[in-house]
Short mmCIF file of C-alpha atoms in Angstrom, two decimals:
data_model
loop_
_atom_site.label_atom_id
_atom_site.label_comp_id
_atom_site.label_asym_id
_atom_site.label_seq_id
_atom_site.Cartn_x
_atom_site.Cartn_y
_atom_site.Cartn_z
CA MET A 882 -95.37 -110.32 30.95
CA TYR A 883 -96.75 -113.56 32.35
CA VAL A 884 -95.88 -116.91 30.82
CA ALA A 885 -97.84 -119.97 31.92
CA ARG A 886 -96.13 -123.33 32.30
CA ASN A 887 -97.77 -126.62 33.19
CA ILE A 888 -96.12 -129.19 35.44
CA SER A 889 -97.62 -132.65 35.19
CA ALA A 890 -97.90 -133.97 38.73
CA ASP A 891 -97.97 -137.66 39.56
CA HIS A 892 -100.48 -137.17 42.35
CA LYS A 893 -103.46 -139.49 41.99
CA ASP A 894 -105.89 -137.12 43.66
CA LEU A 895 -106.46 -133.47 44.55
CA ILE A 896 -103.47 -131.27 45.36
CA HIS A 897 -104.15 -129.24 48.50
CA ASP A 898 -100.96 -127.27 49.07
CA VAL A 899 -97.85 -126.01 47.28
CA ALA A 900 -94.93 -124.75 49.38
CA PHE A 901 -91.55 -123.31 48.37
CA ASP A 902 -88.38 -123.57 50.39
CA PHE A 903 -86.48 -120.47 51.61
CA TYR A 904 -84.53 -120.01 48.36
CA GLY A 905 -87.38 -120.81 45.99
CA ARG A 906 -85.38 -123.60 44.34
CA ARG A 907 -87.40 -126.48 45.79
CA MET A 908 -91.12 -127.08 45.98
CA ALA A 909 -93.26 -129.48 47.98
CA THR A 910 -96.82 -130.55 47.18
CA CYS A 911 -99.34 -132.62 49.12
CA SER A 912 -102.51 -134.36 48.07
CA SER A 913 -105.55 -136.39 49.02
CA ASP A 914 -103.67 -139.43 47.69
CA HIS A 915 -101.87 -139.41 51.10
CA SER A 916 -98.55 -138.45 49.55
CA VAL A 917 -96.01 -135.62 49.46
CA GLN A 918 -93.83 -134.80 46.47
CA VAL A 919 -90.64 -132.73 46.40
CA TRP A 920 -89.64 -130.87 43.23
CA ASP A 921 -86.30 -129.33 42.27
CA ILE A 922 -85.59 -126.77 39.56
CA ASN A 923 -82.60 -127.14 37.23
CA ASP A 924 -80.49 -124.56 35.38
CA LYS A 925 -83.02 -124.52 32.53
CA ASN A 926 -85.81 -123.53 34.92
CA GLU A 927 -87.44 -126.93 34.55
CA TRP A 928 -89.08 -128.58 37.54
CA HIS A 929 -88.50 -132.28 38.23
CA CYS A 930 -90.02 -134.48 40.92
CA THR A 931 -87.10 -135.82 42.94
CA ALA A 932 -89.05 -137.52 45.73
CA SER A 933 -92.53 -138.93 46.19
CA TRP A 934 -93.74 -140.96 49.10
CA LYS A 935 -96.81 -141.81 51.17
CA THR A 936 -96.79 -139.72 54.32
CA HIS A 937 -100.15 -140.29 55.99
CA SER A 938 -103.20 -142.57 56.01
CA GLY A 939 -105.56 -139.70 55.12
CA SER A 940 -105.72 -136.58 52.99
CA VAL A 941 -102.65 -134.38 53.50
CA TRP A 942 -103.83 -130.80 53.99
CA ARG A 943 -100.60 -128.82 54.34
CA VAL A 944 -96.85 -129.08 53.90
CA THR A 945 -94.23 -126.56 55.03
CA TRP A 946 -90.45 -126.08 54.97
CA ALA A 947 -88.22 -125.24 57.92
CA HIS A 948 -85.52 -122.59 57.56
CA PRO A 949 -82.45 -124.07 55.78
CA GLU A 950 -80.33 -123.23 58.83
CA PHE A 951 -81.90 -126.34 60.39
CA GLY A 952 -81.33 -128.55 57.34
CA GLN A 953 -83.75 -129.84 54.72
CA VAL A 954 -86.77 -130.39 56.95
CA LEU A 955 -90.44 -130.70 56.04
CA ALA A 956 -93.59 -130.95 58.13
CA SER A 957 -96.96 -132.25 56.95
CA CYS A 958 -100.40 -132.54 58.53
CA SER A 959 -103.35 -134.73 57.68
CA TYR A 960 -106.92 -135.79 58.22
CA ASP A 961 -105.49 -138.83 60.02
CA ARG A 962 -105.03 -136.58 63.13
CA MET A 963 -101.25 -136.55 62.89
CA ALA A 964 -98.45 -134.21 61.91
CA ALA A 965 -95.13 -135.61 60.69
CA ILE A 966 -91.55 -134.29 60.55
CA TRP A 967 -89.38 -135.32 57.58
CA GLU A 968 -85.67 -134.78 57.02
CA GLU A 969 -83.59 -135.31 53.89
CA ILE A 970 -80.37 -137.27 54.35
CA ALA A 971 -77.43 -137.95 52.04
CA GLY A 972 -75.98 -141.27 50.92
CA SER A 973 -77.37 -144.35 49.21
CA THR A 974 -80.07 -146.32 50.99
CA THR A 975 -82.55 -149.05 50.20
CA GLN A 976 -84.55 -149.12 46.97
CA SER A 977 -87.71 -147.88 48.69
CA GLN A 978 -85.80 -144.96 50.21
CA ARG A 979 -84.34 -144.05 46.82
CA ARG A 980 -87.89 -143.57 45.56
CA GLN A 981 -88.46 -141.52 48.71
CA GLY A 982 -85.51 -139.33 47.78
CA HIS A 983 -83.72 -140.02 51.08
CA TRP A 984 -86.49 -138.35 53.08
CA ILE A 985 -86.78 -140.00 56.49
CA LYS A 986 -89.61 -139.62 58.97
CA ARG A 987 -88.06 -138.22 62.13
CA ALA A 988 -91.13 -137.77 64.31
CA THR A 989 -94.90 -138.20 64.40
CA LEU A 990 -96.97 -135.80 66.51
CA VAL A 991 -100.12 -137.59 67.69
CA ASP A 992 -101.57 -135.26 70.33
CA SER A 993 -104.61 -134.20 68.30
CA ARG A 994 -107.90 -136.08 68.57
CA THR A 995 -109.24 -134.62 65.31
CA SER A 996 -107.96 -133.62 61.88
CA VAL A 997 -104.79 -131.49 61.94
CA THR A 998 -105.68 -128.66 59.57
CA ASP A 999 -102.49 -126.58 59.40
CA VAL A 1000 -98.82 -126.73 60.33
CA LYS A 1001 -96.20 -123.95 60.26
CA PHE A 1002 -92.57 -123.63 61.35
CA SER A 1003 -91.76 -120.55 63.39
CA PRO A 1004 -89.52 -117.73 62.13
CA ARG A 1005 -85.80 -118.54 62.39
CA CYS A 1006 -85.29 -116.03 65.23
CA LEU A 1007 -87.48 -118.19 67.51
CA GLY A 1008 -85.52 -121.39 66.90
CA LEU A 1009 -86.85 -124.65 65.50
CA LYS A 1010 -90.47 -124.57 66.62
CA LEU A 1011 -93.58 -125.95 64.97
CA ALA A 1012 -97.19 -124.85 65.42
CA THR A 1013 -100.15 -127.06 64.53
CA CYS A 1014 -103.86 -126.38 64.71
CA SER A 1015 -106.71 -128.87 64.76
CA ALA A 1016 -110.42 -129.07 64.18
CA ASP A 1017 -110.86 -129.59 67.94
CA GLY A 1018 -109.89 -125.94 68.51
CA ASN A 1019 -106.39 -126.55 69.87
CA VAL A 1020 -103.15 -124.90 68.76
CA ARG A 1021 -100.04 -126.79 69.85
CA ILE A 1022 -96.49 -125.44 69.88
CA TYR A 1023 -93.66 -127.98 69.60
CA GLU A 1024 -89.91 -127.45 69.89
CA ALA A 1025 -86.91 -129.61 69.03
CA PRO A 1026 -84.61 -129.44 72.10
CA ASP A 1027 -81.68 -130.96 70.20
CA LEU A 1028 -81.16 -129.68 66.66
CA THR A 1029 -78.93 -132.65 65.87
CA ASP A 1030 -81.68 -135.12 66.78
CA LEU A 1031 -85.06 -134.32 65.24
CA THR A 1032 -86.64 -137.51 66.54
CA THR A 1033 -87.59 -135.74 69.76
CA TRP A 1034 -90.13 -132.92 69.82
CA GLU A 1035 -91.49 -131.52 73.06
CA ILE A 1036 -94.86 -129.83 73.29
CA GLN A 1037 -94.20 -126.41 74.81
CA ASP A 1038 -97.66 -124.88 74.88
CA GLN A 1039 -101.25 -125.68 74.05
CA ILE A 1040 -103.76 -122.95 73.26
CA GLN A 1041 -107.49 -123.64 73.45
CA THR A 1042 -109.28 -121.30 71.05
CA LYS A 1043 -112.80 -122.71 71.70
CA LEU A 1044 -113.46 -122.66 67.95
CA SER A 1045 -112.53 -125.20 65.29
CA CYS A 1046 -109.22 -124.13 63.74
CA SER A 1047 -108.59 -124.14 60.00
CA CYS A 1048 -105.34 -122.17 59.58
CA LEU A 1049 -102.60 -120.27 61.39
CA SER A 1050 -99.74 -117.88 60.68
CA TRP A 1051 -96.65 -116.78 62.62
CA ASN A 1052 -95.79 -113.10 62.74
CA PRO A 1053 -92.36 -112.94 61.02
CA SER A 1054 -91.32 -109.70 62.77
CA ARG A 1055 -88.17 -109.93 64.92
CA LEU A 1056 -89.05 -106.72 66.76
CA HIS A 1057 -92.24 -108.10 68.23
CA PRO A 1058 -92.92 -110.89 70.76
CA ALA A 1059 -93.81 -114.27 69.26
CA THR A 1060 -97.30 -113.87 67.78
CA ILE A 1061 -99.67 -116.32 66.10
CA ALA A 1062 -102.89 -115.56 64.23
CA VAL A 1063 -105.45 -118.39 64.16
CA GLY A 1064 -108.42 -118.64 61.80
CA SER A 1065 -111.57 -120.69 62.28
CA ASP A 1066 -113.85 -122.32 59.72
CA ASN A 1067 -116.81 -122.23 62.10
CA THR A 1068 -119.80 -121.13 60.02
CA ASN A 1069 -121.96 -119.96 62.93
CA PRO A 1070 -122.03 -116.11 63.00
CA ALA A 1071 -123.05 -116.21 66.67
CA ALA A 1072 -119.73 -117.85 67.57
CA GLY A 1073 -118.02 -114.45 67.40
CA GLY A 1074 -114.90 -113.37 65.54
CA LYS A 1075 -113.26 -116.06 63.44
CA VAL A 1076 -109.70 -114.72 63.81
CA GLN A 1077 -107.82 -114.66 67.12
CA ILE A 1078 -104.37 -113.20 67.80
CA TYR A 1079 -102.14 -114.75 70.49
CA GLU A 1080 -98.91 -113.29 71.83
CA HIS A 1081 -96.33 -115.06 73.98
CA SER A 1082 -95.43 -113.41 77.29
CA GLU A 1083 -91.89 -114.17 78.43
CA ASN A 1084 -92.69 -113.02 81.98
CA GLU A 1085 -95.77 -115.19 82.32
CA ARG A 1086 -94.37 -117.97 80.10
CA LYS A 1087 -97.68 -118.46 78.36
CA TRP A 1088 -99.69 -117.38 75.32
CA ASN A 1089 -102.27 -114.66 75.86
CA ARG A 1090 -105.04 -113.72 73.48
CA THR A 1091 -104.51 -110.08 72.56
CA SER A 1092 -107.28 -109.68 70.03
CA MET A 1093 -110.36 -111.30 68.51
CA LEU A 1094 -111.38 -109.73 65.20
CA MET A 1095 -115.14 -109.43 65.64
CA SER A 1096 -115.51 -108.00 62.13
CA ILE A 1097 -114.60 -111.41 60.66
CA THR A 1098 -117.79 -113.45 61.04
CA GLU A 1099 -117.52 -115.82 58.06
CA ALA A 1100 -115.46 -119.00 57.88
CA VAL A 1101 -111.72 -118.38 57.43
CA HIS A 1102 -109.82 -120.71 55.08
CA ASP A 1103 -106.37 -119.14 55.14
CA ILE A 1104 -104.46 -116.44 56.97
CA ALA A 1105 -101.03 -114.92 56.37
CA TYR A 1106 -98.88 -112.23 57.96
CA ALA A 1107 -97.02 -110.11 55.42
CA PRO A 1108 -93.20 -110.18 55.58
CA ASN A 1109 -92.08 -107.18 57.62
CA LEU A 1110 -89.35 -105.20 55.89
CA GLY A 1111 -88.95 -102.01 57.90
CA ARG A 1112 -92.62 -101.42 58.63
CA SER A 1113 -93.63 -99.96 61.99
CA TYR A 1114 -96.83 -102.01 61.86
CA ASP A 1115 -97.99 -105.54 60.99
CA VAL A 1116 -100.20 -106.46 58.03
CA LEU A 1117 -102.44 -109.53 58.16
CA ALA A 1118 -104.35 -110.98 55.19
CA ILE A 1119 -107.42 -113.12 55.83
CA ALA A 1120 -109.14 -115.35 53.26
CA THR A 1121 -112.89 -115.61 53.85
CA LYS A 1122 -115.55 -115.14 51.20
CA ASP A 1123 -113.33 -112.29 50.02
CA VAL A 1124 -109.88 -111.18 51.21
CA VAL A 1125 -109.60 -108.84 54.21
CA ILE A 1126 -106.44 -106.84 54.94
CA MET A 1127 -105.88 -105.78 58.56
CA ARG A 1128 -103.20 -103.54 60.02
CA PHE A 1129 -101.87 -103.72 63.59
CA ASP A 1130 -99.86 -100.77 64.87
CA LYS A 1131 -97.10 -101.86 67.26
CA LYS A 1132 -97.21 -98.62 69.18
CA ASP A 1133 -100.97 -98.82 69.62
CA PRO A 1134 -102.26 -102.43 69.46
CA ALA A 1135 -105.83 -101.14 69.48
CA MET A 1136 -105.32 -99.43 66.11
CA ILE A 1137 -106.51 -101.70 63.35
CA GLY A 1138 -106.90 -100.39 59.84
CA PRO A 1139 -105.28 -99.86 56.45
CA ALA A 1140 -103.50 -96.60 57.34
CA PRO A 1141 -102.80 -94.31 60.31
CA GLY A 1142 -105.96 -92.83 61.70
CA ARG A 1143 -108.23 -95.29 59.88
CA ASN A 1144 -109.93 -98.15 61.66
CA THR A 1145 -111.73 -99.87 58.78
CA PRO A 1146 -110.36 -103.15 57.38
CA VAL A 1147 -109.74 -103.30 53.64
CA GLN A 1148 -111.93 -105.81 51.83
CA LEU A 1149 -110.72 -107.08 48.44
CA ASP A 1150 -113.77 -108.10 46.43
CA HIS A 1151 -113.62 -111.44 44.60
CA GLN A 1152 -117.10 -111.07 43.09
CA GLY A 1153 -118.73 -113.81 45.15
CA ALA A 1154 -116.00 -116.43 44.62
CA GLN A 1155 -114.75 -118.31 47.66
CA VAL A 1156 -111.09 -117.54 48.37
CA TRP A 1157 -109.24 -120.65 49.45
CA GLN A 1158 -105.62 -119.65 49.88
CA ILE A 1159 -103.44 -116.55 49.93
CA SER A 1160 -99.70 -115.87 49.69
CA TRP A 1161 -97.47 -112.79 49.99
CA ASN A 1162 -94.42 -112.08 47.86
CA ILE A 1163 -91.05 -111.85 49.62
CA THR A 1164 -91.34 -108.09 50.23
CA GLY A 1165 -94.91 -108.21 51.51
CA THR A 1166 -96.15 -105.77 48.86
CA ILE A 1167 -98.16 -108.07 46.55
CA LEU A 1168 -100.79 -110.55 47.67
CA ALA A 1169 -101.88 -113.54 45.54
CA ALA A 1170 -105.33 -115.01 46.24
CA SER A 1171 -106.75 -118.15 44.63
CA SER A 1172 -110.49 -118.79 44.47
CA ASP A 1173 -113.02 -121.32 43.26
CA ASP A 1174 -113.85 -119.31 40.13
CA GLY A 1175 -110.59 -120.55 38.61
CA MET A 1176 -108.77 -117.28 39.13
CA VAL A 1177 -105.64 -116.10 40.91
CA LYS A 1178 -105.77 -112.37 41.59
CA LEU A 1179 -102.78 -110.22 42.47
CA TRP A 1180 -103.42 -107.26 44.77
CA LYS A 1181 -101.13 -104.33 45.53
CA ALA A 1182 -101.50 -101.14 47.58
CA ASN A 1183 -100.43 -97.78 46.17
CA TYR A 1184 -98.76 -94.95 48.08
CA LEU A 1185 -102.18 -93.97 49.51
CA ASP A 1186 -102.71 -97.51 50.81
CA LYS A 1187 -105.47 -98.10 48.28
CA TRP A 1188 -105.50 -101.73 47.21
CA LYS A 1189 -105.95 -102.51 43.52
CA CYS A 1190 -106.14 -105.72 41.51
CA ILE A 1191 -103.08 -105.49 39.26
CA GLN A 1192 -103.46 -108.85 37.51
CA VAL A 1193 -105.94 -111.69 37.06
CA LEU A 1194 -104.55 -115.09 36.12
CA LYS A 1195 -106.80 -117.84 34.83
CA GLY A 1196 -106.35 -121.22 36.43
CA ASP A 1197 -106.20 -122.95 33.05
CA GLY A 1198 -103.14 -120.91 32.03
CA SER A 1199 -104.93 -119.00 29.27
CA SER A 1200 -105.24 -115.24 28.72
CA VAL A 1201 -104.82 -112.85 31.62
CA ALA A 1202 -106.43 -109.52 32.41
CA PRO A 1203 -104.54 -106.28 31.73
CA LEU A 1204 -102.36 -104.75 34.44
CA LEU A 1205 -103.73 -102.10 36.82
CA MET A 1206 -107.27 -103.34 36.24
CA GLN A 1207 -109.82 -102.37 38.88
CA PRO A 1208 -111.62 -105.26 40.63
CA LYS A 1209 -114.97 -104.68 38.87
CA GLU A 1210 -113.26 -104.32 35.48
CA ALA A 1211 -111.38 -107.56 36.05
CA ALA A 1212 -114.62 -109.30 36.92
CA ARG A 1213 -116.24 -108.06 33.68
CA GLU A 1214 -113.19 -109.22 31.72
CA THR A 1215 -113.37 -112.74 33.12
CA ARG A 1216 -117.11 -113.15 33.61
CA GLY A 1217 -118.63 -115.65 31.22
CA SER A 1218 -115.32 -117.18 30.18
CA SER A 1219 -114.77 -120.90 30.34
CA LEU A 1220 -113.19 -122.02 33.62
CA PRO A 1221 -112.41 -125.72 33.44
CA GLU A 1222 -110.99 -126.00 36.95
CA PRO A 1223 -110.90 -123.96 40.14
CA SER A 1224 -107.57 -122.93 41.65
CA VAL A 1225 -106.98 -124.61 44.99
CA ASP A 1226 -103.73 -122.98 46.02
CA ALA A 1227 -101.44 -120.13 45.04
CA GLY A 1228 -97.93 -119.55 46.29
CA PHE A 1229 -95.12 -117.11 45.54
CA MET A 1230 -91.61 -118.33 44.86
CA SER A 1231 -89.29 -116.59 47.30
CA SER A 1232 -85.80 -115.16 46.81
CA SER A 1233 -86.11 -114.78 43.05
CA PRO A 1234 -85.64 -111.60 40.96
CA LYS A 1235 -88.23 -112.96 38.51
CA PHE A 1236 -90.99 -114.00 40.85
CA SER A 1237 -93.28 -116.88 40.01
CA ILE A 1238 -96.73 -117.83 41.16
CA PHE A 1239 -97.66 -121.49 41.24
CA THR A 1240 -101.21 -122.77 41.41
CA SER A 1241 -102.60 -126.24 41.89
CA SER A 1242 -105.91 -127.14 40.29
CA TRP A 1243 -108.44 -129.91 40.13
CA PHE A 1244 -110.61 -130.99 37.19
CA SER A 1245 -114.04 -131.50 38.71
CA ASP A 1246 -117.01 -129.41 39.69
CA SER A 1247 -118.55 -132.17 41.79
CA SER A 1248 -115.72 -133.10 44.12
CA PRO A 1249 -116.92 -132.89 47.73
CA ARG A 1250 -115.37 -130.23 49.96
CA SER A 1251 -114.03 -130.90 53.41
CA ARG A 1252 -115.03 -128.91 56.46
CA GLN A 1253 -111.82 -126.91 55.95
CA GLY A 1254 -113.20 -125.59 52.66
CA ARG A 1255 -110.81 -127.63 50.55
CA PRO A 1256 -111.76 -130.40 48.13
CA SER A 1257 -111.59 -133.74 49.86
CA SER A 1258 -111.03 -137.27 48.64
CA SER A 1259 -113.90 -139.66 49.14
CA PRO A 1260 -115.62 -142.54 47.35
CA GLY A 1261 -117.61 -140.95 44.56
CA SER A 1262 -115.23 -138.07 44.02
CA THR A 1263 -115.03 -137.39 40.29
CA ALA A 1264 -111.65 -135.68 40.20
CA SER A 1265 -109.80 -137.04 37.20
CA SER A 1266 -106.36 -135.44 37.32
CA THR A 1267 -104.21 -132.75 38.88
CA VAL A 1268 -101.85 -130.15 37.51
CA ILE A 1269 -99.49 -127.46 38.77
CA ARG A 1270 -99.12 -124.26 36.75
CA GLY A 1271 -96.41 -121.67 37.01
CA PHE A 1272 -96.82 -118.05 35.96
CA HIS A 1273 -93.42 -116.44 35.47
CA VAL A 1274 -92.98 -112.67 35.49
CA HIS A 1275 -90.34 -111.28 33.11
#
């Protein structure tokens, strides 16, 4: 059973990203109002905004948490061509810092000449590293040499993809060399594959491109490796016009497909809606995908590796489609219904026996979209308010 709950956000403009911490007890949001908010959940399962502050001088595209082993650390990236590192500290401070919830800017990364479109911390096994990608086609890897002093970040590597970058994802597997998948929002089909896979070589001390997915020719807006819990292969989800699921076999890197012996990617049909963001649950078995038709769809593979839409959630929090519904049946169920606002983002709460899916929405059909495929703030934007909705599974 799914129960919808609205969270009234204080953001003054469009919410672009929702990110949970490792334990799923804290949540961070970012917006075109140049700010980041941090939310905490109490014993009554009620979310409260405990910090809100201006982080950038442009729209904030993404926000992400570091592993708690390194403290309460956030990273954000923005249209202002910068990425920022934030750390929460204890103790009373000035009045302005109380409003900021004791979050202090530790570092500003200013190497990009264009909009920084995504930022992700590496898996814990790789240490405290941060990857950013930019519209200029560069992926930059930073590392904090001293974990007790986060004011210093050294750029370790720079990867030139030759295509504008819109998103990236670290491979979470500990049994595989450090791997990053990079997606591009380049709309030119002649530019080649829009997803590139890079793997770090310890012997050569550099990142090598191991694959370019030529089957992905449309703009990519999000990309996510599935958590690896005992699999002998990697699973990568790609958000384009629809959702594409790719499999990479570790024993044979050339094998790409949904199951052994198959080399055809799985395409999850969203009935013409543009998929903006995707998120895996903690076990990597269910994929949530949000799209501009106001829907969040949950996909799951059965024992034959056949993917099915198991639930359709409306962005306005109203009725949902029945479980185990096939994609076409779900489309018929929802077609023609009133959809007051598209879903911009969907994210799973981690480390929770009753998992939750949170979506951020915007109330306008005429808000301009940025080149990253997200709504963007500009003079003349008619967005009137923002809201976060939680769907709790009991």
